[in-house]
Amino acid sequence: MRITPLALLLLSVLVASPARADLHITRDHGGYVEEYKTKYKRIRDRKERVIIDGICNSACTLVFGIVPMNKICVTPKASVGFHQAYYDKAFTFGIKVTSAEGTSDLMSYYPETVKDWIRRNGGLTTEMKKIKNGKELWRIVDPCPEEW
């Protein structure tokens, strides 16, 4: 069997193209902000999609400020939660201590739609403020189309 130049070109494109994977968020309660920034920047740079299909709280919500909004969608099971940033408890003797600088950093990443929701709901506080799937969340992010 003889391989034509066109077949070689097609084969090289297929082999060289990175596999596209979606991030499927189902139960993410957050964590270290810097780790989420790194993770979401990598997803953004790879042009991957994010499907929020469950809980996305705390640092998880940075997805809205780093990954393009047209690459994010929510399913009927989605909910997101926002609160003030805290210092690492390893440095505060296990006590939750809010960080004004960390909270300001979080807010700097959010798009206006998220900032507007937070303002309308009393700003970021120590208490988790949640949005369940529905019209309120859809003002921020689109529901997932059937093909996602």
Short mmCIF file of C-alpha atoms in Angstrom, two decimals:
data_model
loop_
_atom_site.label_atom_id
_atom_site.label_comp_id
_atom_site.label_asym_id
_atom_site.label_seq_id
_atom_site.Cartn_x
_atom_site.Cartn_y
_atom_site.Cartn_z
CA MET A 1 0.00 0.00 0.00
CA ARG A 2 1.32 3.41 -0.95
CA ILE A 3 0.82 6.42 1.34
CA THR A 4 0.10 9.64 -0.52
CA PRO A 5 1.35 13.06 0.63
CA LEU A 6 -2.26 14.04 1.45
CA ALA A 7 -2.70 10.97 3.65
CA LEU A 8 0.56 11.78 5.44
CA LEU A 9 -0.59 15.35 6.01
CA LEU A 10 -3.93 14.23 7.45
CA LEU A 11 -2.23 11.66 9.66
CA SER A 12 0.27 14.21 10.97
CA VAL A 13 -2.55 16.65 11.82
CA LEU A 14 -4.43 13.97 13.72
CA VAL A 15 -1.35 12.87 15.64
CA ALA A 16 -0.19 16.43 16.40
CA SER A 17 -3.57 17.68 17.59
CA PRO A 18 -3.91 17.58 21.35
CA ALA A 19 -6.74 15.54 22.74
CA ARG A 20 -9.48 17.84 23.95
CA ALA A 21 -10.90 16.98 27.33
CA ASP A 22 -13.63 18.65 29.30
CA LEU A 23 -13.37 19.43 32.98
CA HIS A 24 -16.49 18.01 34.60
CA ILE A 25 -17.04 19.65 38.01
CA THR A 26 -19.36 17.60 40.21
CA ARG A 27 -18.26 18.15 43.81
CA ASP A 28 -15.62 20.82 44.25
CA HIS A 29 -15.58 22.64 47.59
CA GLY A 30 -12.55 24.76 46.75
CA GLY A 31 -9.05 24.94 48.12
CA TYR A 32 -5.91 26.94 47.50
CA VAL A 33 -6.56 29.89 45.20
CA GLU A 34 -3.15 29.71 43.49
CA GLU A 35 -3.71 26.04 42.59
CA TYR A 36 -7.06 26.90 40.99
CA LYS A 37 -5.53 29.79 39.05
CA THR A 38 -2.91 27.45 37.62
CA LYS A 39 -5.45 24.73 36.80
CA TYR A 40 -7.90 27.08 35.09
CA LYS A 41 -5.18 28.90 33.13
CA ARG A 42 -4.07 25.52 31.77
CA ILE A 43 -7.66 24.69 30.78
CA ARG A 44 -8.06 28.12 29.18
CA ASP A 45 -4.80 27.79 27.23
CA ARG A 46 -5.81 24.33 25.96
CA LYS A 47 -9.21 25.75 24.92
CA GLU A 48 -10.99 23.07 26.94
CA ARG A 49 -14.57 23.29 28.15
CA VAL A 50 -15.83 23.28 31.72
CA ILE A 51 -19.12 21.65 32.65
CA ILE A 52 -20.41 22.50 36.12
CA ASP A 53 -22.56 19.51 36.99
CA GLY A 54 -22.75 19.82 40.75
CA ILE A 55 -21.09 21.85 43.51
CA CYS A 56 -18.52 24.51 42.60
CA ASN A 57 -17.75 26.52 45.74
CA SER A 58 -15.08 28.87 46.97
CA ALA A 59 -11.88 28.88 44.85
CA CYS A 60 -13.63 26.68 42.28
CA THR A 61 -15.62 29.77 41.23
CA LEU A 62 -12.42 31.35 39.85
CA VAL A 63 -13.33 29.41 36.72
CA PHE A 64 -15.66 32.30 35.83
CA GLY A 65 -12.78 34.76 35.74
CA ILE A 66 -10.13 32.67 34.00
CA VAL A 67 -11.81 30.32 31.50
CA PRO A 68 -13.75 32.16 28.77
CA MET A 69 -17.46 32.20 29.60
CA ASN A 70 -18.33 30.66 26.22
CA LYS A 71 -16.35 27.58 27.33
CA ILE A 72 -18.32 27.14 30.57
CA CYS A 73 -21.84 25.82 31.07
CA VAL A 74 -24.03 24.53 33.89
CA THR A 75 -26.28 21.48 34.09
CA PRO A 76 -29.49 21.25 36.14
CA LYS A 77 -27.44 19.87 39.09
CA ALA A 78 -25.10 22.90 39.21
CA SER A 79 -24.67 25.20 42.19
CA VAL A 80 -21.96 27.73 42.94
CA GLY A 81 -20.95 29.30 46.23
CA PHE A 82 -18.97 32.41 47.12
CA HIS A 83 -17.38 33.61 50.38
CA GLN A 84 -14.46 35.71 51.59
CA ALA A 85 -10.96 34.32 51.22
CA TYR A 86 -9.20 32.86 54.25
CA TYR A 87 -5.59 32.51 55.24
CA ASP A 88 -4.26 28.96 55.25
CA LYS A 89 -5.25 27.51 58.64
CA ALA A 90 -1.78 25.97 58.92
CA PHE A 91 -0.52 29.51 59.61
CA THR A 92 -3.39 30.63 61.89
CA PHE A 93 -3.35 27.80 64.45
CA GLY A 94 -6.38 26.15 62.85
CA ILE A 95 -8.56 29.24 63.14
CA LYS A 96 -10.43 30.64 60.13
CA VAL A 97 -9.07 34.14 59.56
CA THR A 98 -10.37 36.13 56.61
CA SER A 99 -7.95 37.78 54.22
CA ALA A 100 -8.91 41.19 52.84
CA GLU A 101 -6.09 40.93 50.29
CA GLY A 102 -7.16 37.44 49.22
CA THR A 103 -10.80 38.50 48.95
CA SER A 104 -9.81 41.49 46.83
CA ASP A 105 -7.75 39.18 44.61
CA LEU A 106 -10.73 36.83 44.13
CA MET A 107 -13.01 39.73 43.22
CA SER A 108 -10.47 41.04 40.70
CA TYR A 109 -10.85 37.84 38.67
CA TYR A 110 -14.64 37.70 38.55
CA PRO A 111 -16.52 39.08 35.53
CA GLU A 112 -19.02 41.89 36.11
CA THR A 113 -21.97 39.48 36.11
CA VAL A 114 -20.51 37.66 39.13
CA LYS A 115 -19.52 40.90 40.87
CA ASP A 116 -23.04 42.27 40.34
CA TRP A 117 -24.62 39.14 41.89
CA ILE A 118 -22.24 39.34 44.86
CA ARG A 119 -23.03 43.05 45.39
CA ARG A 120 -26.78 42.45 45.13
CA ASN A 121 -26.46 39.74 47.76
CA GLY A 122 -24.58 41.73 50.39
CA GLY A 123 -20.99 41.30 49.22
CA LEU A 124 -18.60 38.54 50.16
CA THR A 125 -18.86 37.52 53.81
CA THR A 126 -17.66 34.62 55.93
CA GLU A 127 -20.92 32.83 55.10
CA MET A 128 -21.22 30.85 51.85
CA LYS A 129 -23.66 32.51 49.45
CA LYS A 130 -24.98 29.98 46.96
CA ILE A 131 -26.70 30.15 43.62
CA LYS A 132 -28.54 27.03 42.51
CA ASN A 133 -29.20 26.29 38.85
CA GLY A 134 -31.90 28.47 37.37
CA LYS A 135 -32.48 31.98 36.08
CA GLU A 136 -30.21 33.60 38.65
CA LEU A 137 -27.25 31.40 37.66
CA TRP A 138 -28.08 31.68 33.96
CA ARG A 139 -27.54 35.46 34.22
CA ILE A 140 -23.91 34.56 34.88
CA VAL A 141 -23.32 31.42 32.81
CA ASP A 142 -25.27 29.59 30.10
CA PRO A 143 -26.96 26.26 30.67
CA CYS A 144 -25.23 23.41 28.87
CA PRO A 145 -26.55 22.64 25.41
CA GLU A 146 -27.60 19.06 24.71
CA GLU A 147 -24.40 18.20 22.82
CA TRP A 148 -22.21 19.00 25.86
#
